[in-house]
Amino acid sequence: MAESLADSASNPGHAGDDPSRRDFIHIVAAAAAVGGAAAVAWPLIDQMNPAADTLALASVEFDLSKVELGQEVTIAWRKQPLFIRHRTPKEIAEAVAGDHADLKDPQTDADRVKAGHAEWLILLGSCTHLGCVPLFGQGEYGGWFCPCHGSVYDTSGRIRKGPAPLNLAVPEYAFLNDKTVKIG
Amino acid sequence: MTAHTTYEPKTAIERWLDTRLPIVRLGAEVLEFPTPKNLNYWWTFGGILSFCLATQIVTGIVLAMHYQAGGASAFLSVEQGIMRDVNYGWLIRGIHANGASMFFIAVYIHMFRGMYYGSYKAPRELLWLLGCVIYLLMMATAFMGYVLPWGQMSFWGAKVITNLLGAFPIIGKPITTLLWGGFAVDDPTLNRFFSLHYLLPFLIAAVVALHIWALHVPGNNNPTGVEVKSKADTVPFHPYYTVKDGFAIGVFLILFAVFIFYEPDALGHADNFIAANPLVTPAHIVPEWYFLPFYAILRAIPDKLSGVIAMFGAIAMLFALPWLNTSKVKSMRYRPTMKIYFLIFVAACCVLGWCGAQLPDDPVIGGLGKTFTLIDSDLNSYVWLSRIATAYYFAYFLLITPILGLRETTSPVPDSISKPVLAGEAAKKD
């Protein structure tokens, strides 16, 4: 620093004669301006991401004894529909049989339920195409059909036909006991 | 903008103002702007569109005084507050909601006119691009406005359209979460859409100002597509086109009033009278009519990402159009072959709009039933009709427009705007 001061003192009024020093000042000034703008822009962008209260949405517990065999209950979880389906032996058999079909998003039925609880299928009720809620009991695979763009899911919630790319998502959940699940 | 004006400040105060802020001079220049004397009624839609934008901004500001953004209050503040309780609320909302449709009718005619008469060709490429930007902003504004009443169609429309962006790998998911402000469409989404719906019309107004500026540099195109050669080809904008535009706005207002007073809900959807329910999707979800052609293109393609790319690509075609057209003749008046392809293109857009409103697997010809399955769907289905129309839509831009421009035989183009007019008069005298 002392040296550079000495340089400019020896060459008064001709600071521009040293191009590398002038370039350095330009680069530092521009970098500071870009860095400053980015530092201001980030809070303005990040404010749109989920707020703390949205992120803090708690998990839910659900009493399965309310759901009869062959029945399906839709509950709200993180503001999204969640299907809790009490599958019949026929549905389970169809789902297991589908394990060897030509699947778009290959997964076995066993991977989509908890061991020993094959009759309980818990799914996010949100079509993986564009987010509509699929309807049960329609479509040729005995499972769900999305009314928006015609995606068809089987009795394991796997995508079989239509534009959706993935199987219906299985949320993180655990059985607290035989009759209660905790989702999330 | 070169000075075309005869404006002479007469009083001392006018001279004082003119040397400091020549705003009166600017107004005089716009009014006296030399305009081709042969503009037909297809050219009145620019004025109609300015009128539409002003109407939407005025009614929108009023509605914002009564609307409450928020999942619990939005639906009631519209359906009960504005529609029943607020003085003339039904009228103001009727104008605003139907005004959006009127705006799109006018903009589509304005765009087809530009395509037919080659108004996007040099030296008006930037004018056309600014128009495309306005169209994009209009679509964003209309989409967010439709979400605000928070009915079932509002909610599910928002969900489906925002999920479109989720199709893109890696960036898709974070972008949708950023747009939603949560894990799904919810209160934060509604509030930000309201904020942006209020902002965007003013951005549109700013781009409209640029659009008009870019128009006033080369001047208007005209039905012959031949540039203005002399003063004899033009008339001053006022009174000739202020009167013509004014008359057209009057006729347009009759159509507008029919919707507002007799069929206020004809262009909407019954499901939007049901408050938003995140757990139930309406059985048949459709966007507003002005998005239907793009919706049909989206559904024509069975793969999610490809469908989304095709839909955005359909709009990108418009931006590329000035550089796809290889013809030396601007106006299709003198391009008999292209004219036919253009009319088929307009028909294809209408067919896509029709397909967008139907269930994809329904038969097109009811009595015919199932014919045979091609690839994944029955040939007699809206999916296949959409695919044929989508193929034509892209072929029009990417094949027909560039190739035909090089190979076609055009009719003789007049030397100037005045020539055919004067020749016509001479013929009449004989």
XYZ file of C-alpha atoms in Angstrom:
614
model
C 0.000 0.000 0.000
C 2.791 2.359 0.956
C 4.571 1.439 -2.236
C 1.623 2.163 -4.455
C 1.073 5.492 -2.709
C 4.698 6.301 -3.346
C 4.194 5.351 -7.008
C 1.276 7.672 -7.513
C 3.115 10.433 -5.646
C 6.055 10.099 -8.013
C 3.691 10.393 -10.928
C 1.199 13.067 -9.814
C -1.975 13.505 -11.874
C -1.247 10.505 -14.066
C -2.873 7.651 -12.178
C -4.343 6.426 -15.502
C -0.852 5.730 -16.790
C -0.798 2.501 -14.785
C -3.417 0.389 -16.608
C -3.185 -2.645 -14.363
C -3.874 -0.535 -11.265
C -6.854 1.171 -12.922
C -8.204 -2.208 -14.092
C -7.894 -3.519 -10.562
C -9.984 -0.642 -9.224
C -12.642 -1.249 -11.908
C -12.803 -4.970 -11.151
C -13.020 -4.412 -7.391
C -15.744 -1.794 -7.822
C -17.767 -3.984 -10.198
C -17.335 -7.066 -7.996
C -18.482 -5.125 -4.931
C -21.529 -3.855 -6.814
C -22.445 -7.349 -8.103
C -21.856 -8.899 -4.674
C -23.945 -6.199 -3.023
C -26.773 -6.622 -5.536
C -26.735 -10.390 -5.029
C -26.781 -9.965 -1.249
C -29.864 -7.772 -1.565
C -31.524 -9.979 -4.207
C -31.262 -13.218 -2.237
C -33.613 -12.214 0.637
C -36.051 -10.908 -1.975
C -36.063 -14.300 -3.699
C -35.843 -16.520 -0.622
C -38.846 -14.848 1.036
C -40.951 -16.780 -1.477
C -39.768 -20.154 -0.143
C -41.894 -21.897 2.509
C -42.036 -19.858 5.733
C -41.057 -21.307 9.108
C -44.692 -21.942 10.117
C -45.296 -23.872 6.896
C -42.169 -25.964 7.414
C -43.152 -26.652 11.026
C -46.325 -28.551 10.039
C -46.469 -31.463 12.451
C -46.883 -35.104 11.614
C -50.327 -36.664 12.030
C -51.472 -39.794 13.825
C -54.360 -41.746 12.395
C -56.582 -44.425 13.913
C -56.910 -47.183 11.304
C -59.828 -48.925 13.036
C -62.070 -46.282 11.432
C -61.400 -47.674 7.964
C -63.410 -50.746 6.946
C -62.040 -53.400 4.595
C -62.246 -52.107 1.017
C -62.708 -48.529 2.187
C -60.542 -45.527 1.543
C -60.189 -42.426 3.684
C -58.694 -39.157 2.469
C -57.107 -36.956 5.106
C -55.216 -33.674 4.783
C -51.501 -33.871 5.492
C -49.275 -30.885 4.861
C -52.261 -29.363 3.059
C -52.232 -32.234 0.609
C -54.628 -35.166 0.301
C -53.418 -38.442 1.756
C -55.107 -41.727 0.803
C -55.408 -44.384 3.497
C -56.709 -47.485 1.765
C -57.743 -50.713 3.463
C -57.069 -53.127 0.626
C -59.055 -56.301 -0.012
C -57.165 -59.587 -0.609
C -58.148 -59.295 -4.296
C -56.513 -55.866 -4.588
C -53.367 -57.112 -2.890
C -53.225 -60.131 -5.206
C -53.612 -57.883 -8.250
C -50.922 -55.552 -6.955
C -48.466 -58.404 -6.351
C -49.282 -59.863 -9.779
C -48.415 -56.478 -11.272
C -44.849 -56.671 -9.907
C -43.694 -58.414 -13.080
C -45.513 -56.195 -15.548
C -43.668 -53.723 -17.744
C -43.673 -50.841 -15.261
C -42.791 -47.229 -16.062
C -41.493 -46.680 -12.519
C -40.555 -50.229 -11.410
C -41.310 -51.031 -7.771
C -42.704 -54.140 -6.111
C -45.877 -53.968 -4.074
C -43.901 -55.112 -1.016
C -41.721 -51.992 -1.290
C -44.795 -49.780 -1.125
C -46.332 -51.147 2.092
C -44.952 -52.003 5.547
C -44.048 -55.658 6.123
C -46.971 -57.513 7.667
C -49.364 -54.673 6.862
C -49.974 -55.345 3.153
C -53.666 -54.484 3.599
C -52.779 -50.838 4.376
C -51.732 -48.714 1.444
C -50.890 -45.119 2.357
C -50.269 -42.727 -0.539
C -50.011 -39.037 -1.308
C -53.184 -38.407 -3.281
C -51.486 -36.203 -5.772
C -51.066 -37.328 -9.376
C -47.397 -37.223 -10.306
C -48.299 -35.608 -13.618
C -49.737 -32.236 -12.596
C -51.011 -32.707 -9.062
C -54.706 -33.518 -9.429
C -56.371 -35.916 -6.970
C -56.882 -39.324 -8.639
C -60.188 -41.145 -8.164
C -60.369 -44.750 -6.920
C -62.260 -47.481 -8.736
C -61.815 -46.083 -12.225
C -59.373 -47.000 -14.939
C -58.511 -50.443 -16.236
C -56.068 -51.487 -13.486
C -58.570 -51.478 -10.629
C -56.767 -48.644 -8.860
C -56.862 -44.914 -9.447
C -57.634 -42.773 -12.431
C -56.682 -39.103 -12.714
C -59.525 -37.115 -14.274
C -57.265 -34.303 -15.454
C -55.085 -35.988 -18.043
C -56.025 -39.648 -17.859
C -53.186 -41.258 -15.870
C -54.087 -44.739 -14.621
C -52.634 -46.277 -11.450
C -52.963 -49.886 -10.253
C -54.031 -51.169 -6.820
C -50.516 -50.496 -5.532
C -50.666 -46.881 -6.772
C -48.126 -47.562 -9.513
C -48.375 -45.674 -12.786
C -49.563 -48.006 -15.556
C -50.826 -45.723 -18.318
C -50.988 -42.040 -19.211
C -48.684 -39.046 -18.929
C -47.666 -39.290 -15.236
C -43.989 -40.221 -14.907
C -43.914 -41.723 -11.380
C -45.902 -43.922 -8.999
C -48.107 -42.221 -6.419
C -45.707 -41.250 -3.633
C -45.634 -43.224 -0.400
C -45.036 -40.816 2.495
C -42.754 -41.568 5.417
C -44.858 -43.329 8.063
C -44.644 -45.892 10.833
C -47.066 -48.177 12.686
C -47.179 -47.148 16.357
C -49.292 -50.240 17.025
C -51.610 -52.431 14.946
C -54.306 -49.778 14.885
C -52.390 -46.483 14.713
C -50.045 -44.990 12.145
C -47.949 -41.871 12.448
C -47.419 -40.087 9.142
C -44.516 -37.685 8.651
C -39.728 9.390 -34.041
C -39.223 12.127 -36.576
C -41.233 15.319 -36.257
C -44.333 15.178 -38.440
C -46.146 17.877 -36.564
C -47.372 21.276 -37.605
C -47.648 22.179 -33.925
C -46.607 25.771 -33.241
C -46.848 26.955 -29.628
C -48.920 30.133 -29.856
C -48.966 31.592 -26.376
C -46.050 32.442 -24.094
C -46.979 29.699 -21.642
C -47.110 27.077 -24.426
C -43.673 28.191 -25.626
C -42.392 28.068 -22.043
C -43.680 24.480 -21.666
C -42.520 23.408 -25.140
C -38.882 24.310 -24.437
C -38.947 22.483 -21.095
C -41.221 19.445 -21.569
C -42.557 19.168 -25.133
C -45.468 16.983 -24.084
C -48.083 18.853 -26.126
C -45.798 18.467 -29.145
C -45.571 14.717 -28.482
C -49.358 14.494 -28.361
C -49.652 16.486 -31.579
C -47.104 14.217 -33.270
C -49.074 11.129 -32.287
C -52.351 12.647 -33.511
C -50.892 13.867 -36.798
C -48.848 10.705 -37.351
C -48.895 9.898 -41.084
C -50.798 6.623 -41.367
C -51.320 4.535 -44.527
C -54.647 5.530 -46.006
C -55.716 1.967 -46.804
C -55.902 0.438 -43.301
C -58.951 -1.834 -42.981
C -60.943 -2.751 -39.875
C -58.451 -5.485 -38.922
C -56.182 -2.567 -37.991
C -58.592 -1.215 -35.371
C -57.698 -3.904 -32.851
C -54.667 -1.969 -31.593
C -57.010 0.766 -30.399
C -59.452 -1.820 -29.044
C -56.614 -3.460 -27.087
C -55.543 -0.141 -25.535
C -59.148 0.314 -24.492
C -59.225 -3.206 -22.995
C -56.045 -2.622 -20.978
C -57.381 0.646 -19.579
C -60.702 -1.032 -18.691
C -58.965 -3.904 -16.903
C -56.720 -1.558 -14.905
C -59.570 0.732 -13.814
C -61.984 -2.083 -12.857
C -59.128 -4.048 -11.284
C -58.084 -1.207 -9.003
C -61.698 -0.881 -7.868
C -62.068 -4.624 -7.248
C -58.844 -4.659 -5.198
C -60.570 -2.247 -2.797
C -63.084 -4.987 -1.908
C -61.160 -8.208 -2.439
C -59.484 -10.050 0.435
C -56.621 -12.348 -0.544
C -56.455 -15.367 1.772
C -57.705 -18.937 1.606
C -60.455 -18.393 4.174
C -61.756 -15.059 2.895
C -61.076 -14.799 -0.847
C -64.023 -16.850 -2.110
C -66.561 -15.104 0.138
C -65.177 -11.639 -0.542
C -65.817 -12.270 -4.261
C -69.012 -14.320 -4.370
C -70.760 -12.642 -1.471
C -68.993 -9.329 -0.943
C -68.372 -8.118 -4.470
C -71.151 -9.983 -6.287
C -73.968 -9.212 -3.809
C -73.075 -6.600 -1.222
C -70.805 -4.021 -2.838
C -72.720 -1.359 -4.794
C -72.422 -2.255 -8.486
C -69.852 -4.885 -7.523
C -71.563 -7.408 -9.844
C -71.131 -4.969 -12.735
C -67.512 -4.109 -12.047
C -66.551 -7.750 -11.658
C -68.609 -8.646 -14.715
C -66.636 -6.119 -16.721
C -63.298 -7.295 -15.296
C -63.905 -11.035 -15.684
C -65.438 -10.794 -19.167
C -62.979 -8.030 -20.016
C -60.177 -10.576 -19.796
C -61.912 -12.698 -22.436
C -62.573 -9.656 -24.621
C -58.907 -8.692 -24.274
C -57.859 -12.123 -25.554
C -60.388 -12.140 -28.430
C -58.916 -8.803 -29.534
C -55.308 -9.869 -29.068
C -55.788 -13.084 -31.074
C -57.375 -11.151 -33.960
C -54.561 -8.581 -33.715
C -51.946 -11.369 -33.891
C -53.615 -13.219 -36.779
C -53.832 -9.897 -38.636
C -50.098 -9.354 -38.117
C -49.411 -12.853 -39.425
C -51.660 -12.506 -42.465
C -50.298 -9.147 -43.618
C -46.674 -9.926 -42.685
C -46.540 -7.051 -40.196
C -43.733 -8.802 -38.303
C -41.301 -8.685 -41.216
C -38.418 -6.207 -41.493
C -38.322 -3.459 -40.357
C -40.960 -4.383 -37.740
C -39.393 -7.447 -36.064
C -38.880 -5.662 -32.757
C -42.430 -4.338 -32.852
C -43.629 -7.950 -33.205
C -41.305 -9.228 -30.445
C -42.565 -6.561 -28.043
C -46.076 -7.704 -28.942
C -45.108 -11.301 -28.094
C -43.782 -10.081 -24.729
C -47.093 -8.306 -24.086
C -48.931 -11.530 -24.965
C -46.798 -13.522 -22.491
C -47.412 -10.937 -19.757
C -51.135 -11.040 -20.553
C -51.197 -14.815 -20.139
C -49.389 -14.603 -16.792
C -51.718 -11.833 -15.604
C -54.885 -13.632 -16.727
C -53.777 -16.895 -15.139
C -53.049 -15.265 -11.771
C -56.258 -13.239 -11.919
C -58.303 -16.401 -12.493
C -56.807 -17.890 -9.307
C -57.950 -14.992 -7.091
C -61.665 -15.941 -6.611
C -60.313 -19.182 -5.062
C -63.012 -21.441 -6.477
C -62.363 -25.041 -7.460
C -61.221 -24.181 -10.989
C -59.051 -21.361 -9.637
C -57.335 -23.680 -7.200
C -56.868 -26.672 -9.491
C -55.902 -24.507 -12.430
C -53.190 -22.982 -10.264
C -52.050 -26.399 -9.147
C -51.868 -27.886 -12.643
C -50.146 -24.893 -14.224
C -47.546 -24.470 -11.468
C -46.903 -28.226 -11.603
C -46.001 -27.808 -15.288
C -42.751 -26.198 -14.199
C -42.058 -29.245 -12.019
C -41.547 -31.225 -15.233
C -38.089 -29.758 -15.705
C -35.366 -31.935 -14.202
C -33.416 -30.696 -11.150
C -34.682 -27.086 -11.147
C -38.369 -28.037 -11.460
C -39.105 -28.985 -7.845
C -37.345 -26.007 -6.160
C -39.077 -23.637 -8.586
C -42.562 -24.958 -7.802
C -41.850 -24.824 -4.055
C -40.610 -21.263 -4.503
C -43.764 -20.336 -6.438
C -46.090 -21.968 -3.924
C -44.328 -20.862 -0.764
C -45.189 -24.285 0.656
C -45.705 -27.937 -0.277
C -48.851 -27.225 -2.246
C -50.905 -24.335 -3.586
C -52.058 -22.520 -0.462
C -52.512 -19.116 1.197
C -48.969 -17.905 0.444
C -49.537 -18.754 -3.239
C -52.797 -16.812 -3.346
C -51.275 -13.756 -1.686
C -48.304 -13.546 -4.034
C -50.523 -14.096 -7.066
C -52.644 -11.149 -5.934
C -49.547 -8.988 -5.559
C -48.237 -9.959 -9.002
C -51.668 -9.707 -10.625
C -51.708 -6.065 -9.518
C -48.154 -5.438 -10.747
C -48.154 -7.062 -14.191
C -50.758 -4.821 -15.899
C -48.486 -1.852 -15.270
C -45.596 -3.758 -16.828
C -47.907 -4.487 -19.775
C -48.670 -0.761 -20.031
C -44.928 -0.032 -20.094
C -44.280 -2.590 -22.849
C -47.300 -1.222 -24.751
C -45.581 2.179 -24.671
C -42.466 0.573 -26.188
C -44.669 -1.286 -28.700
C -46.235 2.015 -29.849
C -42.828 3.687 -29.931
C -41.494 0.839 -32.094
C -44.578 1.260 -34.300
C -43.964 4.962 -34.795
C -40.416 4.484 -36.084
C -41.203 2.521 -39.307
C -44.903 3.475 -39.246
C -47.847 1.127 -39.793
C -47.782 -1.801 -42.143
C -50.879 -1.889 -44.375
C -53.011 -4.423 -46.267
C -50.786 -4.268 -49.364
C -47.619 -4.829 -47.342
C -45.982 -2.178 -49.547
C -44.155 0.479 -47.539
C -45.343 4.095 -47.644
C -43.652 5.755 -50.653
C -44.937 9.330 -50.503
C -47.219 11.659 -48.602
C -49.979 10.687 -51.019
C -50.041 7.235 -49.404
C -50.891 8.553 -45.944
C -53.498 10.450 -43.980
C -53.046 11.941 -40.500
C -54.022 9.571 -37.672
C -56.531 12.138 -36.421
C -59.313 12.461 -37.461
C -59.192 9.551 -39.922
C -58.204 6.704 -37.616
C -59.418 8.140 -34.328
C -62.886 8.005 -35.880
C -62.386 4.572 -37.427
C -60.943 3.136 -34.184
C -63.694 4.842 -32.191
C -66.375 3.251 -34.342
C -64.712 -0.163 -34.002
C -64.529 0.212 -30.206
C -68.256 1.030 -30.255
C -69.060 -2.187 -32.141
C -66.717 -4.136 -29.868
C -68.506 -2.690 -26.826
C -71.809 -4.112 -28.066
C -70.329 -7.628 -27.970
C -68.748 -6.851 -24.594
C -72.086 -5.604 -23.201
C -73.933 -8.717 -24.430
C -71.634 -10.819 -22.272
C -71.723 -8.518 -19.244
C -75.481 -8.058 -19.129
C -76.891 -11.247 -20.643
C -74.289 -13.993 -20.310
C -71.905 -12.925 -17.536
C -70.906 -16.506 -16.711
C -70.939 -18.006 -20.198
C -67.155 -17.885 -20.514
C -66.511 -19.126 -16.968
C -66.948 -22.552 -15.456
C -69.638 -23.754 -13.047
C -67.055 -25.419 -10.773
C -65.659 -22.016 -9.857
C -68.820 -21.353 -7.845
C -67.560 -24.009 -5.410
C -64.972 -22.805 -2.885
C -61.464 -24.254 -3.321
C -61.050 -27.716 -1.794
C -57.505 -29.113 -1.816
C -58.780 -32.677 -1.304
C -61.127 -32.937 -4.296
C -60.301 -32.329 -7.961
C -63.223 -31.338 -10.216
C -64.153 -34.208 -12.515
C -63.326 -32.265 -15.652
C -60.745 -29.571 -15.240
C -60.272 -27.070 -18.049
C -58.486 -23.729 -18.268
C -60.122 -20.548 -19.535
C -60.939 -20.668 -23.269
C -57.982 -18.517 -24.289
C -55.516 -21.129 -23.004
C -57.290 -24.150 -24.493
C -55.140 -24.497 -27.661
C -51.963 -24.676 -25.578
C -53.639 -27.054 -23.128
C -54.533 -29.335 -26.050
C -50.894 -29.292 -27.232
C -49.792 -30.225 -23.704
C -52.192 -33.165 -23.600
C -51.424 -34.305 -27.138
C -48.029 -35.562 -26.003
C -48.052 -38.542 -23.632
C -44.765 -37.640 -21.888
C -44.848 -34.976 -19.162
C -41.617 -33.108 -19.971
C -42.072 -33.306 -23.747
C -45.639 -32.045 -23.389
C -44.500 -29.036 -21.389
C -41.697 -28.310 -23.859
C -44.138 -28.529 -26.801
C -46.495 -26.125 -25.047
C -43.796 -23.532 -24.420
C -42.408 -24.248 -27.896
C -45.765 -23.327 -29.418
C -45.351 -19.828 -27.977
C -41.657 -19.698 -28.882
C -42.686 -20.179 -32.531
C -44.279 -16.733 -32.443
C -41.008 -15.152 -31.313
C -39.105 -16.881 -34.120
C -41.638 -16.056 -36.836
C -39.867 -12.955 -38.276
C -36.848 -15.118 -39.065
C -38.779 -18.147 -40.295
C -40.576 -16.262 -43.040
C -38.467 -16.319 -46.218
C -40.980 -14.634 -48.522
C -40.140 -11.315 -50.140
C -43.831 -10.402 -50.251
C -45.298 -9.291 -46.936
C -49.035 -9.392 -47.434
C -50.789 -12.708 -48.067
C -53.131 -10.739 -50.314
C -50.475 -11.416 -52.975
C -49.535 -14.907 -51.738
C -52.456 -17.083 -52.911
C -50.919 -20.401 -51.831
C -49.784 -19.165 -48.436
C -53.230 -17.711 -47.819
C -54.725 -21.234 -47.923
C -52.121 -22.605 -45.496
C -52.766 -19.639 -43.216
C -56.515 -20.265 -43.151
C -55.837 -23.919 -42.302
C -53.531 -22.665 -39.527
C -56.332 -20.525 -38.061
C -58.630 -23.550 -38.285
C -55.982 -25.739 -36.580
C -55.784 -23.236 -33.703
C -59.576 -23.372 -33.333
C -59.561 -27.190 -33.474
C -56.891 -27.233 -30.752
C -59.065 -24.911 -28.663
C -62.022 -27.244 -29.135
C -59.940 -30.338 -28.256
C -58.595 -28.591 -25.140
C -62.128 -28.378 -23.755
C -62.912 -32.092 -24.265
C -61.907 -35.216 -22.386
C -58.892 -36.650 -24.260
C -60.242 -40.172 -24.692
C -63.763 -39.201 -25.771
C -64.660 -39.999 -29.404
C -64.637 -37.055 -31.833
C -67.459 -38.542 -33.919
C -69.960 -39.780 -31.364
C -71.869 -42.317 -33.457
C -68.724 -43.947 -34.804
C -67.599 -45.431 -31.490
C -64.234 -47.166 -31.312
C -62.295 -47.483 -34.549
C -58.799 -48.877 -34.048
C -56.049 -48.131 -31.585
C -53.016 -46.323 -32.935
C -50.008 -46.448 -30.549
C -51.817 -45.647 -27.284
C -55.284 -44.277 -28.060
C -58.226 -44.813 -30.331
C -57.933 -42.942 -33.612
C -61.448 -41.524 -33.147
C -60.443 -39.602 -29.998
C -59.632 -36.001 -29.124
C -56.052 -37.053 -28.352
C -55.463 -37.938 -31.989
C -57.292 -34.889 -33.293
C -55.081 -32.755 -31.004
C -51.985 -34.514 -32.319
C -52.895 -33.851 -35.949
C -53.623 -30.180 -35.213
C -50.449 -29.863 -33.111
C -48.400 -31.333 -35.955
C -49.907 -28.795 -38.354
C -49.301 -25.940 -35.892
C -45.569 -26.675 -35.769
C -45.345 -27.558 -39.466
C -46.858 -24.180 -40.335
C -44.016 -22.365 -38.586
C -41.112 -24.717 -39.193
C -41.825 -26.122 -42.667
C -44.540 -24.267 -44.567
C -43.490 -20.694 -43.721
C -39.782 -21.080 -44.599
C -40.149 -23.447 -47.577
C -43.191 -21.932 -49.257
C -41.639 -18.461 -49.049
C -38.857 -19.663 -51.361
C -40.954 -21.726 -53.774
C -44.325 -20.003 -54.145
C -45.537 -17.946 -57.113
C -46.879 -14.631 -55.878
C -49.382 -12.337 -57.571
C -48.166 -8.930 -58.805
C -47.603 -6.512 -55.930
C -48.660 -2.870 -56.510
C -45.930 -0.248 -56.792
C -47.426 1.847 -54.044
C -50.385 2.062 -51.709
C -52.027 4.715 -53.896
C -51.685 2.835 -57.215
C -54.459 0.235 -56.826
C -56.722 2.826 -55.174
C -56.318 5.326 -58.024
C -56.557 2.568 -60.643
C -59.762 1.427 -59.025
C -61.216 4.945 -59.158
C -60.246 5.269 -62.805
C -61.960 1.997 -63.558
C -65.126 3.186 -61.827
C -65.181 6.415 -63.875
C -65.020 4.395 -67.090
